[in-house]
Every structure is written in structure tokens, then in C-alpha cells.
Short mmCIF file of C-alpha atoms in Angstrom, two decimals:
data_model
loop_
_atom_site.label_atom_id
_atom_site.label_comp_id
_atom_site.label_asym_id
_atom_site.label_seq_id
_atom_site.Cartn_x
_atom_site.Cartn_y
_atom_site.Cartn_z
CA MET A 1 7.45 -13.55 11.09
CA PRO A 2 7.33 -12.55 7.46
CA LEU A 3 5.06 -10.33 5.53
CA PRO A 4 2.25 -11.97 3.52
CA GLN A 5 2.90 -12.27 0.45
CA PRO A 6 0.50 -10.63 -2.67
CA ASP A 7 -1.07 -12.51 -5.24
CA ASP A 8 0.77 -12.24 -8.57
CA LEU A 9 1.01 -8.87 -9.85
CA THR A 10 -0.75 -7.05 -7.01
CA SER A 11 0.81 -5.35 -3.80
CA LEU A 12 -0.29 -5.78 -0.40
CA VAL A 13 -2.71 -4.05 1.31
CA LEU A 14 -2.53 -4.10 4.82
CA ARG A 15 -5.15 -3.25 7.57
CA THR A 16 -3.71 -1.69 10.60
CA ASP A 17 -7.50 -0.36 11.85
CA PHE A 18 -9.73 -2.15 13.03
CA GLY A 19 -12.32 0.36 14.27
CA ASP A 20 -14.65 0.29 11.10
CA ASP A 21 -15.24 -2.82 8.93
CA ARG A 22 -17.56 -0.93 6.91
CA ALA A 23 -14.63 1.69 6.16
CA TRP A 24 -12.60 -1.35 5.41
CA ASP A 25 -15.47 -2.70 3.08
CA ALA A 26 -15.49 0.84 1.43
CA LEU A 27 -11.88 1.22 1.12
CA ARG A 28 -11.42 -2.33 -0.62
CA ALA A 29 -14.80 -1.40 -3.15
CA ALA A 30 -13.08 1.87 -3.99
CA VAL A 31 -9.76 0.40 -4.87
CA ASP A 32 -11.22 -2.57 -6.85
CA ALA A 33 -13.84 0.10 -8.63
CA ALA A 34 -10.54 2.28 -9.65
CA ASP A 35 -10.02 -0.45 -12.12
CA GLU A 36 -11.01 -3.55 -14.28
CA TYR A 37 -8.36 -5.82 -13.14
CA PRO A 38 -7.29 -6.86 -9.41
CA HIS A 39 -4.21 -4.75 -8.11
CA ALA A 40 -4.53 -5.95 -4.59
CA THR A 41 -3.99 -8.49 -1.84
CA TYR A 42 -5.74 -7.77 0.75
CA VAL A 43 -4.82 -8.90 4.51
CA SER A 44 -7.05 -8.00 7.48
CA GLU A 45 -5.34 -9.69 10.43
CA LEU A 46 -5.44 -8.38 13.95
CA ARG A 47 -1.80 -9.01 14.49
CA TYR A 48 -1.35 -5.70 12.57
CA ALA A 49 -3.54 -3.75 14.67
CA GLY A 50 -1.57 -0.43 14.89
CA VAL A 51 1.36 -1.73 13.50
CA GLU A 52 4.63 0.93 13.48
CA VAL A 53 6.67 1.26 10.22
CA GLN A 54 9.73 0.17 11.94
CA THR A 55 8.00 -3.19 12.80
CA LEU A 56 7.03 -4.01 9.46
CA LEU A 57 10.86 -2.98 8.44
CA ASP A 58 12.31 -5.09 11.08
CA GLU A 59 10.10 -8.14 10.15
CA GLU A 60 11.01 -7.78 6.05
CA THR A 61 14.62 -7.30 7.21
CA ALA A 62 14.49 -10.41 9.27
CA ALA A 63 12.44 -12.25 6.37
CA ASP A 64 14.63 -14.20 3.92
CA GLU A 65 15.29 -12.98 0.58
CA ASP A 66 12.62 -14.86 -1.40
CA SER A 67 9.86 -13.81 1.27
CA GLN A 68 10.79 -10.03 1.20
CA ILE A 69 8.02 -7.91 -0.87
CA GLY A 70 9.77 -4.77 -1.55
CA ASP A 71 6.67 -2.35 -0.24
CA VAL A 72 3.26 -2.57 1.45
CA PHE A 73 0.44 -0.23 1.74
CA LEU A 74 -1.38 0.34 5.13
CA ALA A 75 -4.59 0.99 5.58
CA ASP A 76 -4.37 2.83 8.73
CA ALA A 77 -7.13 5.09 10.49
CA THR A 78 -6.29 8.04 7.99
CA THR A 79 -7.21 5.97 5.33
CA MET A 80 -10.42 4.64 7.07
CA ASN A 81 -11.46 8.08 8.01
CA ASP A 82 -10.76 10.05 4.83
CA PRO A 83 -13.30 10.00 1.70
CA ASP A 84 -10.41 9.38 -0.57
CA HIS A 85 -9.20 6.65 1.02
CA PRO A 86 -5.58 7.83 0.73
CA LEU A 87 -3.22 4.36 1.75
CA LEU A 88 0.34 4.53 3.47
CA ALA A 89 2.48 3.66 0.84
CA VAL A 90 5.81 2.17 2.61
CA ASP A 91 8.89 1.50 0.73
CA LEU A 92 10.51 -1.79 2.21
CA SER A 93 13.56 -2.22 0.50
CA ASP A 94 15.44 1.03 -1.49
CA GLU A 95 14.54 3.66 0.84
CA PRO A 96 13.34 1.68 3.79
CA GLY A 97 10.58 3.67 5.57
CA ARG A 98 10.28 6.09 3.29
CA THR A 99 6.32 6.78 2.73
CA PHE A 100 3.55 8.62 0.80
CA ARG A 101 -0.15 8.41 0.79
CA VAL A 102 -2.10 7.49 -2.36
CA PRO A 103 -5.79 7.83 -2.37
CA ALA A 104 -7.74 4.60 -3.89
CA ARG A 105 -8.30 6.07 -7.13
CA TRP A 106 -4.26 6.19 -7.91
CA PHE A 107 -3.89 2.87 -6.38
CA PRO A 108 -4.02 0.73 -9.28
CA GLY A 109 -1.29 2.46 -11.49
CA ILE A 110 1.23 2.53 -8.86
CA SER A 111 0.94 -1.28 -7.91
CA ALA A 112 0.56 -2.12 -11.53
CA ASN A 113 3.74 -0.17 -12.30
CA LEU A 114 5.70 -1.23 -9.01
CA SER A 115 4.39 -5.13 -9.60
CA ILE A 116 6.04 -5.01 -13.03
CA ALA A 117 9.30 -3.00 -11.95
CA ASN A 118 8.23 -0.51 -14.72
CA MET A 119 9.21 2.09 -12.03
CA ASP A 120 10.28 2.91 -8.48
CA PHE A 121 8.89 3.35 -5.44
CA ALA A 122 10.72 6.54 -5.14
CA GLU A 123 9.16 7.98 -8.75
CA PHE A 124 5.90 8.24 -7.05
CA ALA A 125 7.10 9.35 -3.53
CA ASP A 126 9.30 12.08 -5.45
CA ALA A 127 5.55 13.29 -7.28
CA ALA A 128 4.14 13.43 -4.09
CA ASP A 129 2.65 16.89 -3.18
CA GLY A 130 3.48 19.06 0.06
CA SER A 131 1.01 16.95 2.05
CA GLY A 132 3.05 13.77 1.18
CA THR A 133 -0.03 12.84 -1.26
CA PHE A 134 0.67 11.20 -4.67
CA HIS A 135 -2.17 12.91 -7.07
CA GLY A 136 -0.72 11.74 -10.27
CA PHE A 137 1.90 12.96 -12.55
CA ASP A 138 1.74 16.56 -13.78
CA GLU A 139 1.11 16.57 -17.57
CA GLY A 140 2.02 20.05 -17.83
#
């Protein structure tokens, strides 16, 4: 079954942790508050509970080319339990399986640039710190 398609010019945020509905609501509020325009298509389906990255890669590979999405952002246990709500960004096409974390405040910029192909997944992943988390580009 192919992954859900995000709305135009948004990125797919896929809920994989279902332990706390308030945390899911807080994540969505944090992402939506980070910019005045919508940048996320939220999917909360129990079939994705605890889904592994490899499973998503397999689904993406099996999908026809028109149904492939390129990248996905997972709302996993780390996302739900951290006050910065760092989503797990997953590359599904260029370097399948490559990941980095992105706090909610940085999500709109990444989503916008990926959606219009202004930047590649690798540019953000390469800018992640030693913990694997993107905190913006160093201006210095």
C-alpha cells in the first residue's frame, strides 16, 4: 500500500507513536505555529504505529512512480516526548533511509524547500549537528 500523498506543497507528517493524543496535538500546534502557511499534511493512522523506516522504504519502492513522495517526517516517541518535537526526517528516494531530526520550529523551511525542490534532503541532513538534529544553517 503506498504512503498517503501530502497536500500540494506540504510534507507528510506520519504519526507512529499513539501513546499520547495531547502530545500529537501539541506537535501539530507547534508545527502550525512556526509559520503562517500550512506546511504539513498530518496522517494519524494506527497501521503506522511503530512502523520501521525499512517498512516505509519497502512501501515507497513498491509504489508506482506517480505515487512516490520522496521524503516523510515521522512523529515517533522521541518527537512526542521532547518539548522541541523533533520529527524524524526520512529520505525515501535519493539516499533511501537517510535520516535526521528536525525540531518543529525548523520544519516549515525544510518542508517548503523540499516541496518546491529548491534544496535537496542531503543539504539539510549534512547541516545536522553531531546528534543528528538540524538547527538551521550556520550563518557565520
